[in-house]
PDB file of C-alpha atoms and ligand atoms in Angstrom:
ATOM      1  CA  MET A   1     -78.742 -52.751  69.754  1.00  0.00           C
ATOM      2  CA  SER A   2     -77.128 -54.407  72.728  1.00  0.00           C
ATOM      3  CA  VAL A   3     -73.850 -52.942  73.799  1.00  0.00           C
ATOM      4  CA  TRP A   4     -71.574 -54.572  76.303  1.00  0.00           C
ATOM      5  CA  ALA A   5     -68.630 -52.939  78.218  1.00  0.00           C
ATOM      6  CA  ILE A   6     -65.762 -54.417  79.017  1.00  0.00           C
ATOM      7  CA  LEU A   7     -63.603 -53.297  81.821  1.00  0.00           C
ATOM      8  CA  ALA A   8     -59.820 -54.062  81.738  1.00  0.00           C
ATOM      9  CA  ALA A   9     -59.108 -54.012  85.353  1.00  0.00           C
ATOM     10  CA  ALA A  10     -56.936 -57.118  85.919  1.00  0.00           C
ATOM     11  CA  GLY A  11     -53.378 -55.212  85.646  1.00  0.00           C
ATOM     12  CA  SER A  12     -50.679 -55.408  88.264  1.00  0.00           C
ATOM     13  CA  GLY A  13     -49.749 -51.371  88.389  1.00  0.00           C
ATOM     14  CA  GLU A  14     -46.354 -52.267  88.961  1.00  0.00           C
ATOM     15  CA  ARG A  15     -45.265 -48.531  88.325  1.00  0.00           C
ATOM     16  CA  LEU A  16     -47.799 -47.246  91.237  1.00  0.00           C
ATOM     17  CA  GLY A  17     -45.225 -49.194  93.588  1.00  0.00           C
ATOM     18  CA  ALA A  18     -48.670 -49.927  95.482  1.00  0.00           C
ATOM     19  CA  ASP A  19     -49.136 -53.215  97.847  1.00  0.00           C
ATOM     20  CA  ARG A  20     -52.154 -54.228  95.726  1.00  0.00           C
ATOM     21  CA  PRO A  21     -53.218 -54.272  91.770  1.00  0.00           C
ATOM     22  CA  LYS A  22     -53.616 -50.793  90.315  1.00  0.00           C
ATOM     23  CA  ALA A  23     -57.664 -51.225  90.355  1.00  0.00           C
ATOM     24  CA  PHE A  24     -57.680 -51.506  94.345  1.00  0.00           C
ATOM     25  CA  VAL A  25     -55.323 -48.216  94.649  1.00  0.00           C
ATOM     26  CA  ARG A  26     -57.409 -45.620  96.337  1.00  0.00           C
ATOM     27  CA  LEU A  27     -58.643 -42.549  94.331  1.00  0.00           C
ATOM     28  CA  GLY A  28     -60.037 -40.898  97.090  1.00  0.00           C
ATOM     29  CA  GLU A  29     -62.404 -43.111  99.419  1.00  0.00           C
ATOM     30  CA  LEU A  30     -62.541 -45.899  96.982  1.00  0.00           C
ATOM     31  CA  PRO A  31     -60.876 -48.237  95.038  1.00  0.00           C
ATOM     32  CA  LEU A  32     -59.696 -46.822  91.644  1.00  0.00           C
ATOM     33  CA  LEU A  33     -61.860 -49.462  89.688  1.00  0.00           C
ATOM     34  CA  ALA A  34     -65.177 -47.781  91.297  1.00  0.00           C
ATOM     35  CA  GLU A  35     -65.356 -44.914  89.233  1.00  0.00           C
ATOM     36  CA  SER A  36     -64.968 -46.071  85.869  1.00  0.00           C
ATOM     37  CA  LEU A  37     -67.346 -48.771  87.110  1.00  0.00           C
ATOM     38  CA  ARG A  38     -69.638 -46.708  88.439  1.00  0.00           C
ATOM     39  CA  ARG A  39     -69.736 -44.202  85.050  1.00  0.00           C
ATOM     40  CA  LEU A  40     -69.902 -47.313  82.794  1.00  0.00           C
ATOM     41  CA  ASP A  41     -72.957 -48.631  85.182  1.00  0.00           C
ATOM     42  CA  GLU A  42     -74.568 -45.376  84.769  1.00  0.00           C
ATOM     43  CA  SER A  43     -74.460 -44.933  80.817  1.00  0.00           C
ATOM     44  CA  GLU A  44     -77.807 -44.797  79.261  1.00  0.00           C
ATOM     45  CA  TRP A  45     -75.603 -46.222  76.420  1.00  0.00           C
ATOM     46  CA  ILE A  46     -74.235 -49.621  78.033  1.00  0.00           C
ATOM     47  CA  ASP A  47     -76.461 -52.630  79.013  1.00  0.00           C
ATOM     48  CA  ALA A  48     -74.060 -54.737  80.578  1.00  0.00           C
ATOM     49  CA  VAL A  49     -70.932 -54.740  81.922  1.00  0.00           C
ATOM     50  CA  VAL A  50     -67.902 -57.486  82.166  1.00  0.00           C
ATOM     51  CA  VAL A  51     -64.912 -56.508  84.731  1.00  0.00           C
ATOM     52  CA  ALA A  52     -61.718 -58.532  83.751  1.00  0.00           C
ATOM     53  CA  ALA A  53     -60.406 -58.300  87.731  1.00  0.00           C
ATOM     54  CA  PRO A  54     -57.026 -59.071  88.727  1.00  0.00           C
ATOM     55  CA  PRO A  55     -56.458 -62.833  89.734  1.00  0.00           C
ATOM     56  CA  GLY A  56     -57.281 -63.352  93.197  1.00  0.00           C
ATOM     57  CA  TRP A  57     -59.430 -60.439  93.462  1.00  0.00           C
ATOM     58  CA  GLU A  58     -63.140 -61.201  91.700  1.00  0.00           C
ATOM     59  CA  GLU A  59     -64.755 -60.986  95.092  1.00  0.00           C
ATOM     60  CA  PRO A  60     -63.451 -57.792  96.287  1.00  0.00           C
ATOM     61  CA  SER A  61     -64.536 -56.785  92.451  1.00  0.00           C
ATOM     62  CA  VAL A  62     -68.033 -58.028  92.924  1.00  0.00           C
ATOM     63  CA  LEU A  63     -68.207 -56.675  96.414  1.00  0.00           C
ATOM     64  CA  LEU A  64     -67.362 -53.206  95.204  1.00  0.00           C
ATOM     65  CA  ALA A  65     -69.862 -53.714  92.338  1.00  0.00           C
ATOM     66  CA  GLU A  66     -72.889 -54.252  95.082  1.00  0.00           C
ATOM     67  CA  GLU A  67     -71.519 -51.705  97.058  1.00  0.00           C
ATOM     68  CA  LEU A  68     -71.837 -49.190  94.431  1.00  0.00           C
ATOM     69  CA  GLY A  69     -75.479 -50.678  93.136  1.00  0.00           C
ATOM     70  CA  ALA A  70     -73.765 -51.556  89.912  1.00  0.00           C
ATOM     71  CA  GLY A  71     -76.829 -53.484  88.452  1.00  0.00           C
ATOM     72  CA  THR A  72     -75.574 -53.726  84.960  1.00  0.00           C
ATOM     73  CA  VAL A  73     -72.328 -55.924  86.034  1.00  0.00           C
ATOM     74  CA  SER A  74     -73.175 -59.437  84.493  1.00  0.00           C
ATOM     75  CA  ALA A  75     -70.088 -61.218  85.351  1.00  0.00           C
ATOM     76  CA  VAL A  76     -66.423 -60.600  87.137  1.00  0.00           C
ATOM     77  CA  VAL A  77     -63.916 -62.795  85.583  1.00  0.00           C
ATOM     78  CA  ALA A  78     -60.196 -63.161  86.418  1.00  0.00           C
ATOM     79  CA  GLY A  79     -58.017 -61.522  84.047  1.00  0.00           C
ATOM     80  CA  GLY A  80     -54.901 -62.699  82.135  1.00  0.00           C
ATOM     81  CA  ALA A  81     -51.381 -62.222  81.860  1.00  0.00           C
ATOM     82  CA  THR A  82     -51.625 -59.443  79.405  1.00  0.00           C
ATOM     83  CA  ARG A  83     -54.158 -57.033  78.737  1.00  0.00           C
ATOM     84  CA  ALA A  84     -55.641 -58.757  75.288  1.00  0.00           C
ATOM     85  CA  GLU A  85     -55.651 -62.251  77.468  1.00  0.00           C
ATOM     86  CA  SER A  86     -57.892 -60.223  79.867  1.00  0.00           C
ATOM     87  CA  VAL A  87     -60.162 -58.797  77.064  1.00  0.00           C
ATOM     88  CA  ARG A  88     -60.394 -62.327  75.804  1.00  0.00           C
ATOM     89  CA  LEU A  89     -61.481 -64.167  78.837  1.00  0.00           C
ATOM     90  CA  ALA A  90     -64.205 -61.225  79.323  1.00  0.00           C
ATOM     91  CA  LEU A  91     -65.171 -61.493  76.024  1.00  0.00           C
ATOM     92  CA  ALA A  92     -66.029 -65.570  76.685  1.00  0.00           C
ATOM     93  CA  ASP A  93     -68.874 -63.939  78.975  1.00  0.00           C
ATOM     94  CA  VAL A  94     -70.167 -61.506  76.417  1.00  0.00           C
ATOM     95  CA  PRO A  95     -73.472 -63.128  74.937  1.00  0.00           C
ATOM     96  CA  ALA A  96     -73.627 -64.251  71.308  1.00  0.00           C
ATOM     97  CA  ASP A  97     -76.296 -61.466  70.557  1.00  0.00           C
ATOM     98  CA  ALA A  98     -74.575 -58.436  71.648  1.00  0.00           C
ATOM     99  CA  VAL A  99     -73.955 -56.124  68.818  1.00  0.00           C
ATOM    100  CA  VAL A 100     -71.309 -53.636  69.741  1.00  0.00           C
ATOM    101  CA  VAL A 101     -68.312 -54.054  72.519  1.00  0.00           C
ATOM    102  CA  LEU A 102     -66.835 -51.007  74.495  1.00  0.00           C
ATOM    103  CA  VAL A 103     -63.229 -52.296  75.860  1.00  0.00           C
ATOM    104  CA  HIS A 104     -62.681 -49.872  78.515  1.00  0.00           C
ATOM    105  CA  ASP A 105     -59.475 -49.572  81.012  1.00  0.00           C
ATOM    106  CA  ALA A 106     -60.153 -49.591  84.526  1.00  0.00           C
ATOM    107  CA  ALA A 107     -56.833 -47.156  84.591  1.00  0.00           C
ATOM    108  CA  ARG A 108     -58.896 -44.511  83.085  1.00  0.00           C
ATOM    109  CA  PRO A 109     -61.380 -43.312  85.731  1.00  0.00           C
ATOM    110  CA  PHE A 110     -62.998 -40.222  84.159  1.00  0.00           C
ATOM    111  CA  VAL A 111     -64.696 -41.913  81.226  1.00  0.00           C
ATOM    112  CA  ASP A 112     -67.790 -39.943  80.472  1.00  0.00           C
ATOM    113  CA  GLU A 113     -71.051 -40.018  78.309  1.00  0.00           C
ATOM    114  CA  ALA A 114     -69.931 -37.982  75.718  1.00  0.00           C
ATOM    115  CA  VAL A 115     -66.774 -39.782  74.641  1.00  0.00           C
ATOM    116  CA  ILE A 116     -68.900 -43.129  74.646  1.00  0.00           C
ATOM    117  CA  GLU A 117     -71.611 -41.332  72.355  1.00  0.00           C
ATOM    118  CA  ARG A 118     -68.418 -40.599  70.173  1.00  0.00           C
ATOM    119  CA  VAL A 119     -67.108 -43.833  69.716  1.00  0.00           C
ATOM    120  CA  LEU A 120     -70.342 -45.430  69.280  1.00  0.00           C
ATOM    121  CA  ALA A 121     -71.889 -43.509  66.951  1.00  0.00           C
ATOM    122  CA  PRO A 122     -69.788 -44.659  63.973  1.00  0.00           C
ATOM    123  CA  LEU A 123     -70.336 -48.181  64.421  1.00  0.00           C
ATOM    124  CA  SER A 124     -73.868 -47.355  62.564  1.00  0.00           C
ATOM    125  CA  GLU A 125     -72.061 -45.655  59.514  1.00  0.00           C
ATOM    126  CA  GLY A 126     -69.709 -48.873  58.339  1.00  0.00           C
ATOM    127  CA  TRP A 127     -67.144 -48.650  60.532  1.00  0.00           C
ATOM    128  CA  ASP A 128     -65.683 -51.514  62.306  1.00  0.00           C
ATOM    129  CA  GLY A 129     -64.457 -49.872  65.496  1.00  0.00           C
ATOM    130  CA  VAL A 130     -63.623 -46.535  66.766  1.00  0.00           C
ATOM    131  CA  VAL A 131     -60.954 -44.997  69.322  1.00  0.00           C
ATOM    132  CA  PRO A 132     -60.762 -42.203  70.895  1.00  0.00           C
ATOM    133  CA  ALA A 133     -57.488 -40.014  70.495  1.00  0.00           C
ATOM    134  CA  LEU A 134     -55.203 -36.733  70.970  1.00  0.00           C
ATOM    135  CA  PRO A 135     -53.126 -35.008  68.962  1.00  0.00           C
ATOM    136  CA  VAL A 136     -49.681 -35.347  69.996  1.00  0.00           C
ATOM    137  CA  SER A 137     -47.686 -32.269  71.226  1.00  0.00           C
ATOM    138  CA  ASP A 138     -44.442 -33.348  71.774  1.00  0.00           C
ATOM    139  CA  THR A 139     -42.228 -34.525  68.671  1.00  0.00           C
ATOM    140  CA  ILE A 140     -41.948 -38.054  68.547  1.00  0.00           C
ATOM    141  CA  LYS A 141     -39.031 -39.878  67.379  1.00  0.00           C
ATOM    142  CA  ARG A 142     -38.261 -43.794  67.032  1.00  0.00           C
ATOM    143  CA  VAL A 143     -35.100 -44.613  68.489  1.00  0.00           C
ATOM    144  CA  GLU A 144     -32.484 -47.579  68.935  1.00  0.00           C
ATOM    145  CA  GLY A 145     -31.010 -47.335  72.599  1.00  0.00           C
ATOM    146  CA  ASP A 146     -30.179 -44.159  72.773  1.00  0.00           C
ATOM    147  CA  ARG A 147     -29.544 -43.495  69.057  1.00  0.00           C
ATOM    148  CA  VAL A 148     -32.331 -41.515  66.941  1.00  0.00           C
ATOM    149  CA  VAL A 149     -33.057 -43.748  63.836  1.00  0.00           C
ATOM    150  CA  GLU A 150     -36.262 -41.365  62.625  1.00  0.00           C
ATOM    151  CA  THR A 151     -38.330 -38.277  63.337  1.00  0.00           C
ATOM    152  CA  LEU A 152     -41.683 -39.136  62.896  1.00  0.00           C
ATOM    153  CA  GLU A 153     -44.059 -36.862  60.760  1.00  0.00           C
ATOM    154  CA  ARG A 154     -46.469 -35.461  64.379  1.00  0.00           C
ATOM    155  CA  ASP A 155     -49.222 -34.191  61.795  1.00  0.00           C
ATOM    156  CA  SER A 156     -50.124 -38.126  61.002  1.00  0.00           C
ATOM    157  CA  LEU A 157     -49.581 -39.335  64.383  1.00  0.00           C
ATOM    158  CA  VAL A 158     -52.472 -39.476  67.946  1.00  0.00           C
ATOM    159  CA  ALA A 159     -52.175 -40.861  70.996  1.00  0.00           C
ATOM    160  CA  VAL A 160     -55.041 -43.348  71.286  1.00  0.00           C
ATOM    161  CA  GLN A 161     -57.544 -43.744  74.745  1.00  0.00           C
ATOM    162  CA  THR A 162     -60.411 -45.908  75.730  1.00  0.00           C
ATOM    163  CA  PRO A 163     -63.094 -46.788  75.806  1.00  0.00           C
ATOM    164  CA  GLN A 164     -62.633 -47.604  72.355  1.00  0.00           C
ATOM    165  CA  ALA A 165     -66.018 -49.453  70.590  1.00  0.00           C
ATOM    166  CA  PHE A 166     -66.227 -52.193  68.297  1.00  0.00           C
ATOM    167  CA  LEU A 167     -68.878 -54.569  66.481  1.00  0.00           C
ATOM    168  CA  ALA A 168     -68.831 -57.590  68.801  1.00  0.00           C
ATOM    169  CA  ASP A 169     -68.170 -60.175  65.661  1.00  0.00           C
ATOM    170  CA  VAL A 170     -65.438 -58.232  64.565  1.00  0.00           C
ATOM    171  CA  LEU A 171     -63.455 -57.852  67.798  1.00  0.00           C
ATOM    172  CA  ARG A 172     -64.156 -61.681  68.650  1.00  0.00           C
ATOM    173  CA  ALA A 173     -62.822 -62.501  65.216  1.00  0.00           C
ATOM    174  CA  ALA A 174     -60.032 -60.646  65.524  1.00  0.00           C
ATOM    175  CA  ILE A 175     -59.276 -61.574  68.519  1.00  0.00           C
ATOM    176  CA  ALA A 176     -59.550 -65.208  68.036  1.00  0.00           C
ATOM    177  CA  ALA A 177     -56.982 -64.844  65.415  1.00  0.00           C
ATOM    178  CA  GLY A 178     -54.219 -62.373  66.596  1.00  0.00           C
ATOM    179  CA  GLU A 179     -52.032 -61.669  69.391  1.00  0.00           C
ATOM    180  CA  GLY A 180     -51.427 -58.300  70.988  1.00  0.00           C
ATOM    181  CA  SER A 181     -51.863 -55.807  73.364  1.00  0.00           C
ATOM    182  CA  ASP A 182     -54.276 -53.048  71.916  1.00  0.00           C
ATOM    183  CA  CYS A 183     -57.824 -54.453  70.483  1.00  0.00           C
ATOM    184  CA  ALA A 184     -57.792 -51.706  67.785  1.00  0.00           C
ATOM    185  CA  SER A 185     -54.657 -52.990  66.136  1.00  0.00           C
ATOM    186  CA  LEU A 186     -55.959 -56.574  66.139  1.00  0.00           C
ATOM    187  CA  VAL A 187     -59.026 -55.390  64.384  1.00  0.00           C
ATOM    188  CA  GLU A 188     -56.629 -53.147  62.075  1.00  0.00           C
ATOM    189  CA  ALA A 189     -54.510 -56.597  61.377  1.00  0.00           C
ATOM    190  CA  HIS A 190     -57.622 -58.407  60.771  1.00  0.00           C
ATOM    191  CA  GLY A 191     -58.536 -56.080  57.929  1.00  0.00           C
ATOM    192  CA  GLY A 192     -61.321 -54.100  60.230  1.00  0.00           C
ATOM    193  CA  ARG A 193     -61.842 -50.530  59.453  1.00  0.00           C
ATOM    194  CA  VAL A 194     -60.852 -48.048  62.549  1.00  0.00           C
ATOM    195  CA  ARG A 195     -61.895 -44.850  62.828  1.00  0.00           C
ATOM    196  CA  VAL A 196     -60.502 -42.053  65.279  1.00  0.00           C
ATOM    197  CA  VAL A 197     -62.550 -39.642  66.949  1.00  0.00           C
ATOM    198  CA  PRO A 198     -61.689 -36.791  69.466  1.00  0.00           C
ATOM    199  CA  GLY A 199     -60.407 -38.182  72.876  1.00  0.00           C
ATOM    200  CA  ASP A 200     -60.558 -36.299  76.233  1.00  0.00           C
ATOM    201  CA  PRO A 201     -57.445 -35.262  78.403  1.00  0.00           C
ATOM    202  CA  ARG A 202     -59.411 -36.325  81.060  1.00  0.00           C
ATOM    203  CA  LEU A 203     -59.145 -39.689  79.979  1.00  0.00           C
ATOM    204  CA  LEU A 204     -55.525 -39.766  81.633  1.00  0.00           C
ATOM    205  CA  LYS A 205     -54.178 -43.179  82.318  1.00  0.00           C
ATOM    206  CA  VAL A 206     -53.255 -43.502  85.858  1.00  0.00           C
ATOM    207  CA  THR A 207     -49.769 -45.270  85.701  1.00  0.00           C
ATOM    208  CA  THR A 208     -47.532 -43.565  88.469  1.00  0.00           C
ATOM    209  CA  PRO A 209     -48.399 -41.704  91.690  1.00  0.00           C
ATOM    210  CA  GLU A 210     -47.905 -38.492  90.541  1.00  0.00           C
ATOM    211  CA  ASP A 211     -51.028 -39.524  87.865  1.00  0.00           C
ATOM    212  CA  LEU A 212     -53.115 -40.492  90.928  1.00  0.00           C
ATOM    213  CA  GLU A 213     -52.714 -37.388  92.397  1.00  0.00           C
ATOM    214  CA  LEU A 214     -53.623 -35.516  89.755  1.00  0.00           C
ATOM    215  CA  ALA A 215     -56.608 -37.829  89.326  1.00  0.00           C
ATOM    216  CA  ALA A 216     -57.800 -37.442  92.985  1.00  0.00           C
ATOM    217  CA  SER A 217     -57.461 -33.777  92.442  1.00  0.00           C
ATOM    218  CA  TRP A 218     -60.114 -34.005  89.557  1.00  0.00           C
ATOM    219  CA  LEU A 219     -62.385 -35.927  91.945  1.00  0.00           C
TER     220      LEU A 219
HETATM  221  O1  C5P B 301     -50.686 -51.575  82.577  1.00  0.00           O
HETATM  222  P1  C5P B 301     -51.867 -50.405  81.673  1.00  0.00           P
HETATM  223  O2  C5P B 301     -51.963 -49.413  82.773  1.00  0.00           O
HETATM  224  O3  C5P B 301     -51.156 -50.249  80.302  1.00  0.00           O
HETATM  225  O4  C5P B 301     -52.572 -51.240  81.335  1.00  0.00           O
HETATM  226  C1  C5P B 301     -54.172 -50.788  80.857  1.00  0.00           C
HETATM  227  C2  C5P B 301     -55.308 -51.476  81.362  1.00  0.00           C
HETATM  228  O5  C5P B 301     -55.346 -53.169  80.980  1.00  0.00           O
HETATM  229  C3  C5P B 301     -55.750 -50.915  83.009  1.00  0.00           C
HETATM  230  O6  C5P B 301     -56.954 -50.954  83.242  1.00  0.00           O
HETATM  231  C4  C5P B 301     -54.987 -52.597  83.274  1.00  0.00           C
HETATM  232  O7  C5P B 301     -55.630 -53.068  84.598  1.00  0.00           O
HETATM  233  C5  C5P B 301     -55.504 -53.521  82.176  1.00  0.00           C
HETATM  234  N1  C5P B 301     -54.846 -54.584  82.089  1.00  0.00           N
HETATM  235  C6  C5P B 301     -55.353 -56.118  82.126  1.00  0.00           C
HETATM  236  N2  C5P B 301     -54.955 -57.161  82.291  1.00  0.00           N
HETATM  237  C7  C5P B 301     -53.528 -57.240  82.146  1.00  0.00           C
HETATM  238  C8  C5P B 301     -53.195 -55.857  81.939  1.00  0.00           C
HETATM  239  C9  C5P B 301     -53.517 -54.733  82.196  1.00  0.00           C
HETATM  240  O8  C5P B 301     -56.952 -55.800  82.288  1.00  0.00           O
HETATM  241  N3  C5P B 301     -52.786 -58.424  82.302  1.00  0.00           N
END
């Protein structure tokens, strides 16, 4: 079974307030992108990686992969205006014989073997996609402006993370058919069966300078 990973790293990361795209903001000694790239490269489950780099940052991304000795990096493509577009562009570099595609956000540096194993396993049991998620601890309300219109039933809600795993054919068909930010929701909308498995609090998504500081303390 050939497993390809797409590393979505093309976001601008405006909320970090840095002078460069989020993937190239420092986490310790190296750009943020390095941590997830090294971890995917070292995973025994992943055969090859395609990176969706921030447009104009393809060459620094290739150099970073070389510096890390990340031999599984098969291509670095320029990402698009949205995450879904970046994934679509990267998917074009995944060969037709790939069986499984794992999609991961470079903004979540601490992807590990255990969660990769958890999202891959159900694909051989009839599921089309698998997402890691955490229970929500806060009460979630739907609002319109500053008015609460609904309080949602917390027990039926989860907060979804990446890496997310998909049967390659299902992901291709869903992406070709729809528009949306999240690959799993495209697969759901296309009639795919998506399973939830336990996520990991360490899969924190770096969004703000405080997140970056917390992530750096985990290195
Ligand atoms: O912006 P946000 O942090 O939600 O993005 C999640 C992930 O998607 C990040 O790793 C980011 O680099 C990636 N992304 C992308 N292309 C975009 C926007 C976001 O690859 N146009």
